[in-house]
Each structure stands twice: as C-alpha cells, then as structure tokens.
C-alpha cells in the first residue's frame, strides 16, 4: 500500500493533472539524434559483371529543422539530416567480401506534419508526417587495404514518412521532448568511379530507418488568455424603509372612524405582502387635557387600532403597542391646544 501511494505521489509531481498539450503556433526549431538502420541494397560492378547486395552495420543519424505551426495541428518543417552506416560486407557473385569504410547520407527535406488531437491526462501529442527532398551520398566502402576505393558523392531524390509523439514540458512553455521514427527512400541508382577501380559501381535505390529522440522549441509563446473578470461584489439589499400609516381621531375620542378603519385595513394588507417583522402601533394626543389623562387616552387609541389590525388578519404577536400621550407632537403647539393632527395613532411596518 505504501509503495502504491509513493508511486501515485511521484506521478502527480511529474505529470500535473489535466495538463493537456497545446497545438504548435508560430515558428519553432527542432533537434534530434538516434540510431540508423540501413537494410542491404543492390550493387552492380561493371564491366566485371559482379552483382550482389551490400550489407551495413548499425549506424547513427542526427537531424535539425526549422518549422512553423499554424495552431490547428498542421506544421511545415525544413529539415537537414545526416545518416552514417559502416560497411559490413558485399554478398556478390564472387562470394562474400568483408568491407570497411562507410556510407554517409546528408541533405534537406521539406516535410508536412499533422499533430493528432487526443484527449489524455498528460500533455502527449502523436503526429505523422511526410515530405520530399534531395540527399547526397558519400560512398566510401572498400575491401581490406585494396587500392580500389571509392571517395565520391552522388545525389538522389528522396522522400520520407514520419511518425512520432511529443511530450510538452509543463515547466518550460514551448519546449517538448520528441520520439519519432523516419523512413527514407533514395529512389535513384547512383554510379561511382573509384580510385583504381577499373569500372563503374552502380548502387541503389536504398532505404533507411531512423529512430530519434529530440527536442522541439516553439520560439514565440502565445499570450496567456486574460483572467476572467472579477465579479462585482454583490451588494447587500438595502433595507426596506419603514412604512408609516396615520389614523386620526376626534377630540377626546378613541373610537375608529370609517376613514380610520380603511387606513388600518390597508396597513394590514401591506404587512402581508412586505417582509414585515414588527408592527409598531403608537398612540398620541393633543395638548388639551392633563398629561395623565392624555397618556391614558393615547393608550386607548393605540389598543383600538391594534385590535382592528388583529381583526384584519394581523397576528397579535407581530404587534407592539405604545402610548406617548401629548409628547412627540406632529404639529408643535402650546399647552391646551386642540390640534386634530396631534390626535393620532401611527402604524409603522418594520
């Protein structure tokens, strides 16, 4: 169990979650190297009439290129390459001859690539490609210390077919590690004249298989997308202002008039449609009469209004009743003044 946890933790460090590969956009450079396999190919030695196959040892290849990605998976690339294989033996009509020396191919290829979009939890992109170009072949095999040696270069049209994968390095934007296979076919038959060779050696066509590990770097990095706009803070809703209703009374009365019952009914109806938590019912009087009498009269007026609210469907628990007598005058007056607007009850919805 501990081993599994350690492996999982290491994988999380190496391969970040959801680190998907981005298509190559803009100019880039590439460099790689690896092994080269040169299958045997035909030769014909004239005028001696010797024919057979040339066999080659495992060799090496190096490659460098410049390219451009269009951001949609399509890339174009110009590559320069060098492939070298040592000579092994010639299997001809006169038997097998051990060879020394080597063959070296070098030239340029124009290739078209397509990066295949895949959905993986790691930034890996497979790709395929093909192209054409021209290759020069330095042909230097010879038999032992024989004076019949060939030191010449000949050219041939060539085409290649490529398949590989690229792994984007998350820590270095634009940098990718590549692993690819290249098949190259030199289509022409080439004639070589050697030093001391009495005739012409015709060689080809021939193919090679290269397996390369390399690096690719996108020169200009696309600008990161702008961060999403910061949402504006949601302001707390403004508190609903308290709504006030005024109920007026006749002098020295606390019974409700028709107009008063209409106002109370409206207040009761509004309390049901608004977010009302408390209904304050406060009674007042004018300055006529004694302060003690006016205090009691204000309470009787407030209780009459509260009772009508309950009749109109307001829960009694939501009502707070107060009596303030002749204080808090709506219209300031002196003592002993009968002012109709001061004889009131205020209904406040909160």
CSV table of C-alpha atoms in Angstrom, one decimal:
chain,number,residue,atom,x,y,z
A,1,UNK,CA,0.0,0.0,0.0
A,2,UNK,CA,2.8,2.4,0.9
A,3,UNK,CA,4.5,1.6,-2.4
A,4,UNK,CA,1.4,2.4,-4.4
A,5,UNK,CA,0.9,5.7,-2.6
A,6,UNK,CA,4.6,6.7,-3.3
A,7,UNK,CA,4.2,5.9,-7.0
A,8,UNK,CA,1.0,7.9,-7.2
A,9,UNK,CA,2.6,10.8,-5.4
A,10,UNK,CA,5.6,10.7,-7.8
A,11,UNK,CA,3.2,10.6,-10.8
A,12,UNK,CA,1.4,13.6,-9.6
A,13,UNK,CA,4.7,15.5,-9.3
A,14,UNK,CA,5.9,14.5,-12.8
A,15,UNK,CA,2.6,14.8,-14.7
A,16,UNK,CA,0.3,17.5,-13.5
A,17,UNK,CA,-3.4,16.8,-13.7
A,18,UNK,CA,-5.2,18.0,-16.8
A,19,UNK,CA,-2.0,19.3,-18.4
A,20,UNK,CA,-3.2,18.9,-22.0
A,21,UNK,CA,-0.9,19.7,-24.9
A,22,UNK,CA,-1.4,22.9,-26.9
A,23,UNK,CA,-1.1,22.9,-30.7
A,24,UNK,CA,2.2,24.4,-32.0
A,25,UNK,CA,1.7,28.0,-33.1
A,26,UNK,CA,4.3,30.1,-34.9
A,27,UNK,CA,7.9,29.3,-35.6
A,28,UNK,CA,9.9,26.6,-33.9
A,29,UNK,CA,13.2,24.8,-34.0
A,30,UNK,CA,13.9,21.1,-33.6
A,31,UNK,CA,17.0,18.9,-33.0
A,32,UNK,CA,17.3,15.1,-32.6
A,33,UNK,CA,19.6,12.1,-32.9
A,34,UNK,CA,19.5,8.4,-32.7
A,35,UNK,CA,20.1,5.1,-34.4
A,36,UNK,CA,20.1,4.4,-38.1
A,37,UNK,CA,19.3,1.0,-39.7
A,38,UNK,CA,20.4,0.6,-43.3
A,39,UNK,CA,19.0,-2.5,-45.0
A,40,UNK,CA,21.1,-4.2,-47.6
A,41,UNK,CA,20.8,-2.8,-51.1
A,42,UNK,CA,21.9,-3.8,-54.6
A,43,UNK,CA,25.1,-3.1,-56.4
A,44,UNK,CA,26.4,-3.8,-59.9
A,45,UNK,CA,30.1,-3.6,-60.7
A,46,UNK,CA,30.8,-3.1,-64.4
A,47,UNK,CA,32.5,-4.2,-66.7
A,48,UNK,CA,33.3,-7.2,-64.4
A,49,UNK,CA,29.7,-8.2,-64.2
A,50,UNK,CA,29.8,-8.6,-60.4
A,51,UNK,CA,26.4,-8.1,-58.8
A,52,UNK,CA,25.1,-8.6,-55.3
A,53,UNK,CA,24.0,-7.0,-52.1
A,54,UNK,CA,25.8,-4.6,-49.8
A,55,UNK,CA,25.2,-5.1,-46.1
A,56,UNK,CA,25.6,-2.4,-43.5
A,57,UNK,CA,26.2,-2.1,-39.7
A,58,UNK,CA,24.0,-0.2,-37.3
A,59,UNK,CA,24.7,3.5,-37.6
A,60,UNK,CA,23.6,6.8,-36.3
A,61,UNK,CA,21.6,9.8,-37.5
A,62,UNK,CA,21.3,13.5,-36.5
A,63,UNK,CA,18.7,15.9,-37.6
A,64,UNK,CA,17.9,19.6,-37.2
A,65,UNK,CA,15.0,21.6,-38.5
A,66,UNK,CA,13.1,24.9,-38.5
A,67,UNK,CA,9.3,24.9,-38.9
A,68,UNK,CA,6.1,26.8,-38.5
A,69,UNK,CA,2.9,25.7,-36.7
A,70,UNK,CA,-0.5,27.0,-37.8
A,71,UNK,CA,-2.2,26.4,-34.4
A,72,UNK,CA,-4.6,23.8,-35.9
A,73,UNK,CA,-2.3,20.8,-35.8
A,74,UNK,CA,-0.7,21.4,-39.2
A,75,UNK,CA,3.0,22.2,-39.3
A,76,UNK,CA,5.6,22.7,-42.1
A,77,UNK,CA,9.2,22.0,-41.5
A,78,UNK,CA,12.5,22.2,-43.4
A,79,UNK,CA,15.0,19.5,-42.1
A,80,UNK,CA,18.7,18.9,-42.5
A,81,UNK,CA,19.9,15.4,-41.8
A,82,UNK,CA,23.0,13.3,-41.6
A,83,UNK,CA,22.9,9.4,-41.6
A,84,UNK,CA,26.0,7.3,-41.4
A,85,UNK,CA,26.3,3.5,-41.5
A,86,UNK,CA,29.5,1.5,-41.6
A,87,UNK,CA,30.1,-1.1,-44.3
A,88,UNK,CA,29.8,-4.7,-43.3
A,89,UNK,CA,30.2,-7.0,-46.4
A,90,UNK,CA,29.4,-7.4,-50.0
A,91,UNK,CA,27.5,-10.6,-50.9
A,92,UNK,CA,28.1,-11.0,-54.6
A,93,UNK,CA,28.6,-13.4,-57.5
A,94,UNK,CA,32.2,-13.9,-56.4
A,95,UNK,CA,31.2,-14.7,-52.8
A,96,UNK,CA,31.2,-12.7,-49.6
A,97,UNK,CA,33.8,-9.9,-49.2
A,98,UNK,CA,34.4,-8.1,-45.9
A,99,UNK,CA,34.1,-4.4,-46.3
A,100,UNK,CA,35.5,-1.4,-44.4
A,101,UNK,CA,34.6,2.2,-44.7
A,102,UNK,CA,31.1,3.7,-44.6
A,103,UNK,CA,28.3,5.3,-46.4
A,104,UNK,CA,27.1,8.8,-45.4
A,105,UNK,CA,23.8,10.4,-46.4
A,106,UNK,CA,23.1,14.1,-45.9
A,107,UNK,CA,20.7,16.6,-47.4
A,108,UNK,CA,17.5,18.5,-46.9
A,109,UNK,CA,13.8,17.6,-46.7
A,110,UNK,CA,10.6,19.6,-46.8
A,111,UNK,CA,8.1,17.9,-44.5
A,112,UNK,CA,4.4,18.4,-43.7
A,113,UNK,CA,3.2,17.3,-40.3
A,114,UNK,CA,-0.1,16.8,-38.6
A,115,UNK,CA,-0.4,16.8,-34.8
A,116,UNK,CA,-3.2,14.4,-33.9
A,117,UNK,CA,-5.5,15.8,-31.2
A,118,UNK,CA,-6.1,13.4,-28.4
A,119,UNK,CA,-7.7,13.6,-25.0
A,120,UNK,CA,-5.2,12.4,-22.4
A,121,UNK,CA,-4.4,13.4,-18.8
A,122,UNK,CA,-0.8,14.0,-19.9
A,123,UNK,CA,0.5,16.5,-22.5
A,124,UNK,CA,1.3,14.0,-25.2
A,125,UNK,CA,0.6,14.6,-28.9
A,126,UNK,CA,1.1,11.9,-31.5
A,127,UNK,CA,2.0,13.2,-35.0
A,128,UNK,CA,2.5,11.9,-38.5
A,129,UNK,CA,4.3,13.5,-41.4
A,130,UNK,CA,5.7,13.1,-44.9
A,131,UNK,CA,7.9,15.0,-47.3
A,132,UNK,CA,10.4,15.1,-50.1
A,133,UNK,CA,13.9,16.4,-50.8
A,134,UNK,CA,17.3,15.7,-52.0
A,135,UNK,CA,20.1,13.6,-50.4
A,136,UNK,CA,23.8,13.3,-51.2
A,137,UNK,CA,25.5,10.0,-50.6
A,138,UNK,CA,29.2,9.8,-49.8
A,139,UNK,CA,30.2,6.3,-50.7
A,140,UNK,CA,33.4,5.0,-49.1
A,141,UNK,CA,33.3,1.2,-48.7
A,142,UNK,CA,36.4,-0.8,-49.8
A,143,UNK,CA,37.8,-4.2,-49.5
A,144,UNK,CA,40.5,-4.5,-46.8
A,145,UNK,CA,43.6,-2.4,-47.8
A,146,UNK,CA,42.7,-2.6,-51.5
A,147,UNK,CA,43.5,0.4,-53.7
A,148,UNK,CA,40.1,0.1,-55.2
A,149,UNK,CA,38.5,2.7,-53.1
A,150,UNK,CA,35.6,5.0,-53.8
A,151,UNK,CA,35.6,8.5,-52.4
A,152,UNK,CA,32.8,10.2,-54.2
A,153,UNK,CA,29.4,11.8,-53.6
A,154,UNK,CA,26.3,11.3,-55.7
A,155,UNK,CA,22.8,12.7,-55.2
A,156,UNK,CA,19.3,11.3,-55.4
A,157,UNK,CA,15.7,12.5,-55.0
A,158,UNK,CA,14.3,11.2,-51.7
A,159,UNK,CA,11.1,11.0,-49.8
A,160,UNK,CA,10.3,10.2,-46.2
A,161,UNK,CA,7.5,9.1,-43.9
A,162,UNK,CA,7.5,10.1,-40.3
A,163,UNK,CA,5.6,9.1,-37.1
A,164,UNK,CA,6.2,10.2,-33.6
A,165,UNK,CA,5.0,11.6,-30.3
A,166,UNK,CA,5.8,14.9,-28.5
A,167,UNK,CA,5.6,15.5,-24.7
A,168,UNK,CA,5.2,19.1,-23.7
A,169,UNK,CA,7.4,20.1,-20.7
A,170,UNK,CA,4.9,21.8,-18.3
A,171,UNK,CA,7.6,23.7,-16.5
A,172,UNK,CA,9.1,25.2,-19.7
A,173,UNK,CA,6.4,26.6,-22.0
A,174,UNK,CA,7.1,25.9,-25.7
A,175,UNK,CA,9.6,23.0,-25.0
A,176,UNK,CA,8.7,19.5,-26.0
A,177,UNK,CA,10.6,16.1,-26.0
A,178,UNK,CA,10.0,14.1,-29.2
A,179,UNK,CA,10.4,10.5,-30.1
A,180,UNK,CA,10.0,9.6,-33.7
A,181,UNK,CA,10.6,7.1,-36.5
A,182,UNK,CA,11.7,8.2,-40.0
A,183,UNK,CA,11.6,6.0,-43.1
A,184,UNK,CA,13.6,7.5,-46.0
A,185,UNK,CA,13.8,6.2,-49.6
A,186,UNK,CA,16.6,7.3,-52.0
A,187,UNK,CA,15.0,6.5,-55.4
A,188,UNK,CA,17.8,6.9,-57.8
A,189,UNK,CA,20.6,4.5,-58.9
A,190,UNK,CA,24.0,6.2,-58.4
A,191,UNK,CA,27.2,5.5,-60.4
A,192,UNK,CA,30.6,5.7,-58.7
A,193,UNK,CA,34.1,5.7,-60.1
A,194,UNK,CA,36.7,4.7,-57.7
A,195,UNK,CA,40.4,5.4,-57.4
A,196,UNK,CA,41.9,2.4,-59.1
A,197,UNK,CA,38.5,0.8,-59.8
A,198,UNK,CA,38.5,-0.4,-63.3
A,199,UNK,CA,34.8,0.1,-63.9
A,200,UNK,CA,31.7,1.7,-62.6
A,201,UNK,CA,29.9,0.7,-59.4
A,202,UNK,CA,26.1,1.3,-59.6
A,203,UNK,CA,24.4,1.4,-56.3
A,204,UNK,CA,20.7,1.8,-55.2
A,205,UNK,CA,18.0,2.5,-54.8
A,206,UNK,CA,18.2,2.2,-51.0
A,207,UNK,CA,16.2,2.9,-47.8
A,208,UNK,CA,17.0,3.7,-44.2
A,209,UNK,CA,15.1,3.5,-40.9
A,210,UNK,CA,15.9,6.1,-38.2
A,211,UNK,CA,14.8,6.2,-34.6
A,212,UNK,CA,15.4,9.6,-33.0
A,213,UNK,CA,15.0,11.3,-29.6
A,214,UNK,CA,14.9,15.0,-29.8
A,215,UNK,CA,13.7,18.4,-28.6
A,216,UNK,CA,11.4,20.9,-30.1
A,217,UNK,CA,11.0,24.5,-29.0
A,218,UNK,CA,8.3,27.0,-30.0
A,219,UNK,CA,10.1,30.3,-30.3
A,220,UNK,CA,7.3,32.7,-29.5
A,221,UNK,CA,4.8,31.8,-26.8
A,222,UNK,CA,1.2,32.8,-27.3
A,223,UNK,CA,0.0,35.4,-24.8
A,224,UNK,CA,-1.9,33.8,-21.9
A,225,UNK,CA,-5.6,34.3,-22.0
A,226,UNK,CA,-6.8,37.3,-19.9
A,227,UNK,CA,-8.1,36.3,-16.5
A,228,UNK,CA,-11.8,36.2,-16.2
A,229,UNK,CA,-13.3,39.5,-15.0
A,230,UNK,CA,-13.6,39.7,-11.2
A,231,UNK,CA,-17.3,39.6,-10.5
A,232,UNK,CA,-18.6,42.8,-8.8
A,233,UNK,CA,-19.3,42.2,-5.2
A,234,UNK,CA,-23.0,41.6,-4.6
A,235,UNK,CA,-24.2,44.5,-2.5
A,236,UNK,CA,-26.5,43.6,0.3
A,237,UNK,CA,-30.0,44.6,-0.5
A,238,UNK,CA,-30.9,47.9,1.0
A,239,UNK,CA,-33.2,47.6,4.0
A,240,UNK,CA,-36.8,48.2,3.1
A,241,UNK,CA,-37.7,51.6,4.6
A,242,UNK,CA,-40.3,51.6,7.3
A,243,UNK,CA,-43.8,52.4,6.1
A,244,UNK,CA,-46.0,54.6,8.3
A,245,UNK,CA,-49.8,54.9,8.3
A,246,UNK,CA,-51.6,57.7,10.3
A,247,UNK,CA,-55.0,57.1,11.9
A,248,UNK,CA,-56.7,60.3,13.2
A,249,UNK,CA,-59.3,60.7,16.0
A,250,UNK,CA,-62.0,63.2,17.0
A,251,UNK,CA,-61.3,65.3,20.1
A,252,UNK,CA,-61.3,63.2,23.3
A,253,UNK,CA,-62.3,60.1,21.4
A,254,UNK,CA,-60.7,56.7,20.8
A,255,UNK,CA,-63.4,55.1,18.7
A,256,UNK,CA,-62.5,54.4,15.0
A,257,UNK,CA,-64.0,56.5,12.2
A,258,UNK,CA,-64.8,55.0,8.7
A,259,UNK,CA,-61.7,56.6,7.4
A,260,UNK,CA,-59.6,55.2,10.2
A,261,UNK,CA,-60.8,51.6,9.5
A,262,UNK,CA,-59.8,52.0,5.8
A,263,UNK,CA,-56.3,53.1,6.8
A,264,UNK,CA,-55.9,50.2,9.2
A,265,UNK,CA,-57.2,47.7,6.6
A,266,UNK,CA,-54.6,49.0,4.1
A,267,UNK,CA,-51.8,48.6,6.7
A,268,UNK,CA,-52.9,45.1,7.5
A,269,UNK,CA,-52.9,44.1,3.8
A,270,UNK,CA,-49.5,45.7,3.2
A,271,UNK,CA,-48.0,43.8,6.2
A,272,UNK,CA,-48.8,40.5,4.4
A,273,UNK,CA,-47.1,41.4,1.1
A,274,UNK,CA,-44.0,43.0,2.6
A,275,UNK,CA,-41.2,41.5,4.7
A,276,UNK,CA,-42.6,42.8,7.9
A,277,UNK,CA,-41.3,41.5,11.2
A,278,UNK,CA,-42.8,44.0,13.6
A,279,UNK,CA,-45.8,46.4,13.5
A,280,UNK,CA,-45.4,49.3,15.9
A,281,UNK,CA,-48.7,50.9,17.0
A,282,UNK,CA,-48.1,54.2,18.9
A,283,UNK,CA,-50.9,56.5,20.2
A,284,UNK,CA,-50.7,60.3,20.7
A,285,UNK,CA,-53.0,63.2,21.9
A,286,UNK,CA,-53.0,66.9,21.6
A,287,UNK,CA,-52.2,69.2,24.5
A,288,UNK,CA,-55.7,69.8,25.7
A,289,UNK,CA,-56.4,67.9,29.0
A,290,UNK,CA,-54.0,66.9,31.7
A,291,UNK,CA,-50.8,65.0,30.9
A,292,UNK,CA,-52.0,61.9,32.9
A,293,UNK,CA,-55.4,61.9,31.1
A,294,UNK,CA,-53.7,62.3,27.8
A,295,UNK,CA,-51.4,59.3,28.5
A,296,UNK,CA,-54.3,57.0,29.1
A,297,UNK,CA,-56.2,58.3,26.1
A,298,UNK,CA,-53.2,57.6,23.9
A,299,UNK,CA,-53.0,54.0,25.1
A,300,UNK,CA,-56.8,53.5,24.5
A,301,UNK,CA,-56.4,54.8,20.9
A,302,UNK,CA,-53.4,52.5,20.3
A,303,UNK,CA,-55.2,49.5,21.6
A,304,UNK,CA,-58.2,50.2,19.5
A,305,UNK,CA,-56.1,50.3,16.4
A,306,UNK,CA,-54.2,47.1,17.4
A,307,UNK,CA,-57.5,45.3,17.9
A,308,UNK,CA,-58.7,46.3,14.4
A,309,UNK,CA,-55.4,45.0,12.9
A,310,UNK,CA,-55.9,41.7,14.6
A,311,UNK,CA,-59.5,41.7,13.2
A,312,UNK,CA,-58.0,42.3,9.7
A,313,UNK,CA,-55.7,39.2,10.0
A,314,UNK,CA,-52.5,40.5,11.6
A,315,UNK,CA,-51.1,38.1,14.2
A,316,UNK,CA,-51.2,39.7,17.6
A,317,UNK,CA,-47.6,38.5,18.2
A,318,UNK,CA,-46.4,40.9,15.5
A,319,UNK,CA,-47.9,44.0,17.1
A,320,UNK,CA,-46.1,46.2,19.6
A,321,UNK,CA,-48.4,48.8,21.3
A,322,UNK,CA,-47.2,52.1,22.8
A,323,UNK,CA,-48.8,55.2,24.3
A,324,UNK,CA,-47.0,58.5,24.4
A,325,UNK,CA,-49.7,61.0,25.5
A,326,UNK,CA,-49.1,64.6,24.4
A,327,UNK,CA,-45.4,64.1,23.7
A,328,UNK,CA,-43.9,63.9,20.2
A,329,UNK,CA,-46.4,66.3,18.7
A,330,UNK,CA,-46.8,66.2,15.0
A,331,UNK,CA,-47.7,69.9,14.9
A,332,UNK,CA,-45.9,71.8,17.7
A,333,UNK,CA,-48.3,73.8,19.9
A,334,UNK,CA,-48.6,75.3,23.3
A,335,UNK,CA,-50.5,73.7,26.1
A,336,UNK,CA,-54.3,73.4,26.0
A,337,UNK,CA,-54.5,73.5,22.2
A,338,UNK,CA,-56.9,71.2,20.3
A,339,UNK,CA,-54.8,70.2,17.2
A,340,UNK,CA,-56.5,67.5,15.0
A,341,UNK,CA,-53.2,66.2,13.6
A,342,UNK,CA,-51.8,65.5,17.1
A,343,UNK,CA,-54.8,63.3,17.9
A,344,UNK,CA,-53.4,60.3,16.1
A,345,UNK,CA,-52.1,56.7,16.1
A,346,UNK,CA,-49.0,55.9,14.0
A,347,UNK,CA,-48.8,52.4,12.4
A,348,UNK,CA,-45.2,51.6,11.4
A,349,UNK,CA,-44.4,48.4,9.4
A,350,UNK,CA,-40.8,47.3,10.1
